[in-house]
Coordinates of C-alpha atoms and ligand atoms in Angstrom, one line a residue:
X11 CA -63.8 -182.3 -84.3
X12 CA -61.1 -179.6 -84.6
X13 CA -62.4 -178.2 -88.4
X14 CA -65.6 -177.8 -90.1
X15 CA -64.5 -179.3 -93.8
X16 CA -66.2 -181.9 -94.3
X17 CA -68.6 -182.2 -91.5
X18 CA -72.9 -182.1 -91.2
X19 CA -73.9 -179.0 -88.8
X20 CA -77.7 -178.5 -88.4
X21 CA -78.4 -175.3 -87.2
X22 CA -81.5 -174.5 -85.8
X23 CA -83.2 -170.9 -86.0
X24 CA -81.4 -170.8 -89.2
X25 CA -83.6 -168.6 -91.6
X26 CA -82.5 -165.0 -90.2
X27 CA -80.4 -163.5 -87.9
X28 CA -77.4 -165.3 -86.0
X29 CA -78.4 -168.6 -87.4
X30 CA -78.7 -167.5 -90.7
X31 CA -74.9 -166.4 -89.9
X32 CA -73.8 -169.3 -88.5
X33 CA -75.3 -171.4 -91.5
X34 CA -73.2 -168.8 -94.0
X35 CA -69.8 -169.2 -91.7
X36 CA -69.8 -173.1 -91.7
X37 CA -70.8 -173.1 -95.4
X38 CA -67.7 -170.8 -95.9
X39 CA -65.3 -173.4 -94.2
X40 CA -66.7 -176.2 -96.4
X41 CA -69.6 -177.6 -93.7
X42 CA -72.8 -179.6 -95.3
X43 CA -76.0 -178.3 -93.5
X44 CA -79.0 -178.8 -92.0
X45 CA -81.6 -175.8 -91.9
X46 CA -84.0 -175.7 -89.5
X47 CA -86.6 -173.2 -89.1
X48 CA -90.5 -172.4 -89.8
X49 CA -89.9 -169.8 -92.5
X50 CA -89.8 -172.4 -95.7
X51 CA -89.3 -170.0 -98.0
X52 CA -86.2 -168.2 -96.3
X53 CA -84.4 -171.5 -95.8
X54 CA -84.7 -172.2 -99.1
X55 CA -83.7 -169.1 -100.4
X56 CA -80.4 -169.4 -97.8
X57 CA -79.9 -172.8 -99.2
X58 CA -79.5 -171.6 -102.7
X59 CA -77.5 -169.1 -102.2
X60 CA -75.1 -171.4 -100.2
X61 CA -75.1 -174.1 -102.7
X62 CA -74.0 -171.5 -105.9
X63 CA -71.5 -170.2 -103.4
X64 CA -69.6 -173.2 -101.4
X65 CA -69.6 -176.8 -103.1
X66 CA -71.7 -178.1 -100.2
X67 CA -75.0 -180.3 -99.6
X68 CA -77.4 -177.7 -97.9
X69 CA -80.5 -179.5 -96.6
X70 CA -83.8 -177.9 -95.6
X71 CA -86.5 -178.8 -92.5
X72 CA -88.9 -177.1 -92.2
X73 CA -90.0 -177.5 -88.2
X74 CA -92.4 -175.7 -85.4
X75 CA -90.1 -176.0 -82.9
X76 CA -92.8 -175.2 -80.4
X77 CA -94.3 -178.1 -81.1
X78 CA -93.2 -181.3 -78.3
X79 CA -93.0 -183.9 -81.2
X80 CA -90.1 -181.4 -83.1
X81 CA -87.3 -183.7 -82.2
X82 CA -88.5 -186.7 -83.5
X83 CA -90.0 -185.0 -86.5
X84 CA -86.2 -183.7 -87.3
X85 CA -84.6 -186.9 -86.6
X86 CA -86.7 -188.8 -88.7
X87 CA -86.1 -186.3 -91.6
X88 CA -82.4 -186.5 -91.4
X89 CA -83.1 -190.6 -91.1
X90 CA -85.6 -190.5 -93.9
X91 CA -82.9 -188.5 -96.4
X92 CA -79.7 -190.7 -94.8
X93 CA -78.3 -187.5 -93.0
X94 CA -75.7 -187.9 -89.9
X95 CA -75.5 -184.8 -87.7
X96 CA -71.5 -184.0 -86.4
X97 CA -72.2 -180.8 -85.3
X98 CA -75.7 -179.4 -83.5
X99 CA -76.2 -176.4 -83.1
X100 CA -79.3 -175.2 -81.2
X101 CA -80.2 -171.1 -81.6
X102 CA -83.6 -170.9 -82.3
X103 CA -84.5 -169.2 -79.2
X104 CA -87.0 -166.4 -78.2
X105 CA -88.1 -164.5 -75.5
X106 CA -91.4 -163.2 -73.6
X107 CA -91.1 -159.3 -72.9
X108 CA -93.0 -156.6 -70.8
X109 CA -94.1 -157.3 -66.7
X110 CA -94.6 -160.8 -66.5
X111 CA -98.7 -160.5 -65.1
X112 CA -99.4 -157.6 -67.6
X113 CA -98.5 -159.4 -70.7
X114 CA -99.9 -162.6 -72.4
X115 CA -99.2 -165.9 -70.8
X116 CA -98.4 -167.9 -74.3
X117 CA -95.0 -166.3 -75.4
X118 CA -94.0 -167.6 -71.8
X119 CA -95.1 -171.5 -72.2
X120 CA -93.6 -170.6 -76.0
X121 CA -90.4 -170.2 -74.5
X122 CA -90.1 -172.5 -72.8
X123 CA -90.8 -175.3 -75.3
X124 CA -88.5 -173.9 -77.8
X125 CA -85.9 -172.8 -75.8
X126 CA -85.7 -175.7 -73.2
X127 CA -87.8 -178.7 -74.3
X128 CA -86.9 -178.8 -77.9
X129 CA -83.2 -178.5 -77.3
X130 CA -83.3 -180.7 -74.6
X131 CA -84.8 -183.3 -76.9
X132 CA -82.7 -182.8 -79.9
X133 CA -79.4 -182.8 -78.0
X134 CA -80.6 -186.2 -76.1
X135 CA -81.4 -187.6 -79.4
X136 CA -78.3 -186.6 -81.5
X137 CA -76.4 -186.3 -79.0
X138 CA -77.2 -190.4 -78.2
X139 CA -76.0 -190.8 -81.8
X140 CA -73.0 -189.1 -81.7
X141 CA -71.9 -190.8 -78.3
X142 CA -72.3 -194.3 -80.4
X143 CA -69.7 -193.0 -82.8
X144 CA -67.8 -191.2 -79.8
X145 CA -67.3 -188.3 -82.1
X146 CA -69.3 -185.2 -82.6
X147 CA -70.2 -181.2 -81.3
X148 CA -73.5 -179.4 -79.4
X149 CA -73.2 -175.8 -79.5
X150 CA -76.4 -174.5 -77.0
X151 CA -77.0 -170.4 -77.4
X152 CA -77.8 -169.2 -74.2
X153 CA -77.5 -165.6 -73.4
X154 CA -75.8 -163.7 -70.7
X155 CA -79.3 -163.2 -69.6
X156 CA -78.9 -167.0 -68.5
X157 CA -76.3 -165.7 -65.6
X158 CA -78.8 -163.7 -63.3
X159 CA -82.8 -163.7 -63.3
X160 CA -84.1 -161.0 -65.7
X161 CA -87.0 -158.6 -64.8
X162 CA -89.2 -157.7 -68.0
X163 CA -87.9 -160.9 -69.5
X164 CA -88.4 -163.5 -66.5
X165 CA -89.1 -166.7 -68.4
X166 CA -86.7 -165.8 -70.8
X167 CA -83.6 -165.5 -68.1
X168 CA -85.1 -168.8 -66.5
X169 CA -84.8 -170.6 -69.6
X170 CA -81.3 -169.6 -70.5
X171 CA -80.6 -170.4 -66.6
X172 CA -81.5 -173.5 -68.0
X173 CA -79.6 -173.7 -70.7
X174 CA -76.7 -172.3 -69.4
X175 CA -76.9 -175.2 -66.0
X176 CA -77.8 -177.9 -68.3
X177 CA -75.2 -177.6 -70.8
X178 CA -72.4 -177.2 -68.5
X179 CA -73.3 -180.6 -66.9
X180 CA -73.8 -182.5 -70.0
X181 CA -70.1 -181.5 -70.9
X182 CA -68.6 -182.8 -67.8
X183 CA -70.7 -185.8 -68.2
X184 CA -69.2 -186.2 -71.7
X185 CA -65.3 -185.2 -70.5
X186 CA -63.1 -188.1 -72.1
X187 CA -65.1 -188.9 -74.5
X188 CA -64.9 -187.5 -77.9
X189 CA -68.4 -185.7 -78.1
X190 CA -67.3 -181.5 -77.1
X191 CA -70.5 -179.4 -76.0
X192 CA -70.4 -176.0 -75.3
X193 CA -72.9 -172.8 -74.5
X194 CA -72.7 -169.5 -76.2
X195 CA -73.6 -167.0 -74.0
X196 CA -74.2 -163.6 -76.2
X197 CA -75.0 -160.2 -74.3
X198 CA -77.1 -157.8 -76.8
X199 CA -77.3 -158.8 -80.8
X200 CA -78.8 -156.6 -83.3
X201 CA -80.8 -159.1 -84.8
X202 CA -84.5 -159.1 -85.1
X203 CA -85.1 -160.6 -81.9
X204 CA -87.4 -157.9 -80.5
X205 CA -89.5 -157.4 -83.8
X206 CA -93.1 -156.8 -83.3
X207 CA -92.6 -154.7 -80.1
X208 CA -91.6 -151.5 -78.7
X209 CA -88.6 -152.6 -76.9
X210 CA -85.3 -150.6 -78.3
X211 CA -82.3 -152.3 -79.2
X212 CA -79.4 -151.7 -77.1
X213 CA -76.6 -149.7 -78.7
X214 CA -73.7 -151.7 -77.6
X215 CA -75.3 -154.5 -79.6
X216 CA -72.9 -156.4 -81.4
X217 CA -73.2 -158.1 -84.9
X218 CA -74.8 -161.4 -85.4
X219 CA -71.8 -162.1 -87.6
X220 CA -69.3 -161.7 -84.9
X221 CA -71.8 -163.7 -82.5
X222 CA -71.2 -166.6 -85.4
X223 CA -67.6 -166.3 -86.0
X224 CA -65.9 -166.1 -82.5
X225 CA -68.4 -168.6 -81.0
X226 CA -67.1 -171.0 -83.5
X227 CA -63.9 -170.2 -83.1
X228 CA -64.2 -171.0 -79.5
X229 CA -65.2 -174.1 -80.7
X230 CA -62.7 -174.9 -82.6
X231 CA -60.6 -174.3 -79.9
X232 CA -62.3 -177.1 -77.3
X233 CA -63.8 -174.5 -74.9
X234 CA -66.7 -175.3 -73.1
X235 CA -67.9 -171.8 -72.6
X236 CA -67.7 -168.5 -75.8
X237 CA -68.7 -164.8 -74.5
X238 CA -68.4 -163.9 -78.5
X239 CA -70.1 -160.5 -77.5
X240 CA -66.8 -159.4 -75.7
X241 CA -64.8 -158.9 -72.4
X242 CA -68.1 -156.7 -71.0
X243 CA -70.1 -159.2 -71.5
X244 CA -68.2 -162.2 -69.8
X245 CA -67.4 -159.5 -66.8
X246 CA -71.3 -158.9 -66.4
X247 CA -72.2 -162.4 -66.7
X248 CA -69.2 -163.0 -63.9
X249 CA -70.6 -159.8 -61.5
X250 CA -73.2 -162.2 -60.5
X251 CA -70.9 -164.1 -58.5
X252 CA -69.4 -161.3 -56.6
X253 CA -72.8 -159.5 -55.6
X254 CA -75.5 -160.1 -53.9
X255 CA -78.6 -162.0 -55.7
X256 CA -80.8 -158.8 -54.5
X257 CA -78.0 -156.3 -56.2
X258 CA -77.6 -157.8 -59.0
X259 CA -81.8 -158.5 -59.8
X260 CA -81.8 -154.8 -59.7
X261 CA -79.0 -153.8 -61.6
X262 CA -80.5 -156.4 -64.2
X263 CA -84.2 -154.8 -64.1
X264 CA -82.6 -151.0 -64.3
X265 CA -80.7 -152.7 -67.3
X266 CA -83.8 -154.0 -68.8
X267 CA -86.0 -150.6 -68.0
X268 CA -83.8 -148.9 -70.5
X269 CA -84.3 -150.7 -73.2
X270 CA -88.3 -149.9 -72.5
X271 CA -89.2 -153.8 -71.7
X272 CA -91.0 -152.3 -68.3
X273 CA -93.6 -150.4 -70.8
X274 CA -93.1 -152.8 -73.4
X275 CA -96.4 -153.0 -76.2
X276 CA -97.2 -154.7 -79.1
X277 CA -96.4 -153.2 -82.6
X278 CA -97.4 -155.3 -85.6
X279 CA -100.7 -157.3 -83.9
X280 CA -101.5 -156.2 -80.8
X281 CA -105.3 -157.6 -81.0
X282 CA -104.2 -161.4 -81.6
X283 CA -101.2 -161.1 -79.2
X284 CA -103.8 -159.9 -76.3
X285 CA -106.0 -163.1 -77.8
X286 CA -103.8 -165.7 -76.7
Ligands
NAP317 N1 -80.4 -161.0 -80.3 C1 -80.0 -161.0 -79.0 O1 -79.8 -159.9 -78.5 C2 -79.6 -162.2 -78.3 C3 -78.8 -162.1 -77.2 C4 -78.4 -163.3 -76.5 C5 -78.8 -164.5 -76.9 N2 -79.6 -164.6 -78.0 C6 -80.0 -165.9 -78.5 O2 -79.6 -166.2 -79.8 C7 -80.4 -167.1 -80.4 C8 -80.8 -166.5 -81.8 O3 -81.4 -165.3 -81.6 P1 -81.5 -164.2 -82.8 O4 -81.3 -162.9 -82.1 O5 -80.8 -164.6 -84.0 O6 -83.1 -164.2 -83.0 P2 -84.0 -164.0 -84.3 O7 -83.3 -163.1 -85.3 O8 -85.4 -163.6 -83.8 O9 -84.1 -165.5 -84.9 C9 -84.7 -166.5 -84.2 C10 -84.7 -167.8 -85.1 O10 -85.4 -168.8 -84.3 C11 -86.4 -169.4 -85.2 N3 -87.5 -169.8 -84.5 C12 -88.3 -169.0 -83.6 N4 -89.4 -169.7 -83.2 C13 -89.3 -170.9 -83.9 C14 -90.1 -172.1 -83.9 N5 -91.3 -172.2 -83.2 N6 -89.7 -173.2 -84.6 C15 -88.6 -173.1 -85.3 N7 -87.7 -172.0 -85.4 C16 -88.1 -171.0 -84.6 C17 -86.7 -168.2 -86.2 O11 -87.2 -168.8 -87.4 P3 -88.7 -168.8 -87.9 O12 -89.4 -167.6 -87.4 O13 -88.6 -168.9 -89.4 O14 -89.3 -170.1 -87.3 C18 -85.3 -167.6 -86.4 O15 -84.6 -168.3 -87.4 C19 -81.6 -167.3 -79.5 O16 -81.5 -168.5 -78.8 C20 -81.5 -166.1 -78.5 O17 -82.1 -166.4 -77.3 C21 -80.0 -163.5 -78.8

């Protein structure tokens, strides 16, 4: 695949922040889509605005992601309404925040499933498809957080260890063949991604936009691995290699403290989130 014209990308996570942006930059270069996300109302209002703007076919799922049976819902959606999937793009992703024992178990397991076991399970079966056509793209968003464990944010960092590990395997596994994966690997986004609590965003956060539009491009170019967020970002992500693990797990938690994640609390519903 070395253009979007033309193609099917289903982007999951795509009803706000990079996502959504992804989902407006492959409609812009002439890409059919797939939107996947909870928020009905959100993908559909995306949807018509990309229909009126691009002459492309913009489908809507509506999926939990959490849920273990997502994959197979989604696949038999796109089988039920004849879709074929060129390009995936998993970025619905969240992360657990605040001192791992202090804080509620459930955004944890949460994480997990959405970030690991759902994409896991939507790249095995798509991917399977596309390797049957030998043709085809997996774009995985992992994070730089995936390059070091992450105090304050330990499940997340283990999942996007995950991600990271995974991903890079499945693309040697799929060298010579005509199916390209890569990982994104963003530092900090100002996207909503910390909504509902305390935690401050960083203020070298970058734009969800630019996220979109030089991961793609990376793409388009047949990498395997895009630090859209900039040179800092790859060089952190790199430091890991050159320092020791016990260095660099405090450098990441001092990192972490100042964005408040040590004393991190609950803003919008603090009663139901202590519930669960
Ligand atoms: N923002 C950052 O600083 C940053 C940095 C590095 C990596 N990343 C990664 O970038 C990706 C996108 O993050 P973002 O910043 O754009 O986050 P965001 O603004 O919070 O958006 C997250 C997206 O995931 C979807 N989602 C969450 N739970 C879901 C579920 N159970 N089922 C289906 N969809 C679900 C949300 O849609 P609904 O709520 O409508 O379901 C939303 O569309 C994630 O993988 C994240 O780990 C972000």
């Amino acid at each position: 695949m070395t253009t979007y014209d033309g193609i099917t990308a289903l982007v999951t996570g795509a009803s706000k922040g990079i996502g959504a942006c992804y989902a407006r930059q492959l409609a812009a270069r002439g890409a059919n889509l797939v939107l996947v996300a909870r928020s009905e109302s959100a993908l559909e209002e995306l949807a018509s605005q990309l229909r009126s703007a691009h002459n492309v076919q913009v489908d809507v799922i509506a999926a939990d992601l959490f849920d273990r049976d997502a994959p197979r819902t989604v696949v038999d959606a796109l089988t039920e309404r004849g879709i074929e999937v060129d390009l995936l793009i998993n970025n619905a992703g969240l992360s657990a925040v605040g001192p791992f024992l202090t804080r509620p178990l459930q955004p944890n397991i949460d994480s997990v499933d959405l970030n690991i076991t759902t994409l896991m399970g939507l790249v095995h079966i798509i991917g399977a498809r596309m390797l049957e056509r030998n043709r085809g793209g997996i774009i995985n968003v992992s994070s730089v957080a995936g390059f070091q464990p992450m105090p304050f944010q330990a499940s997340y960092g283990a999942t996007k260890a995950f991600v990271l590990s995974f991903t890079e395997a499945l693309a040697e596994e799929l060298r010579g063949t005509r199916l390209r994966v890569m990982a994104v690997h963003p530092g900090p986004v100002d996207t909503g991604f910390f909504d509902g609590t305390t935690a401050k965003l960083n203020p070298k956060a970058v734009t969800p936009e630019r996220i979109a539009a030089k991961s793609l491009l990376d793409f388009e170019r047949g990498r395997t691995a895009s630090f859209p967020g900039g040179l800092n970002d790859r060089a952190n992500a790199l430091a890991s290699r050159f320092l020791t693990r016990k260095r660099v797990v405090r450098i990441s938690a001092s990192f972490n403290r100042k964005s408040g994640l040590d004393a991190v609390s609950d803003v919008n519903s603090p009663a139901s989130d202590k519930a669960r």
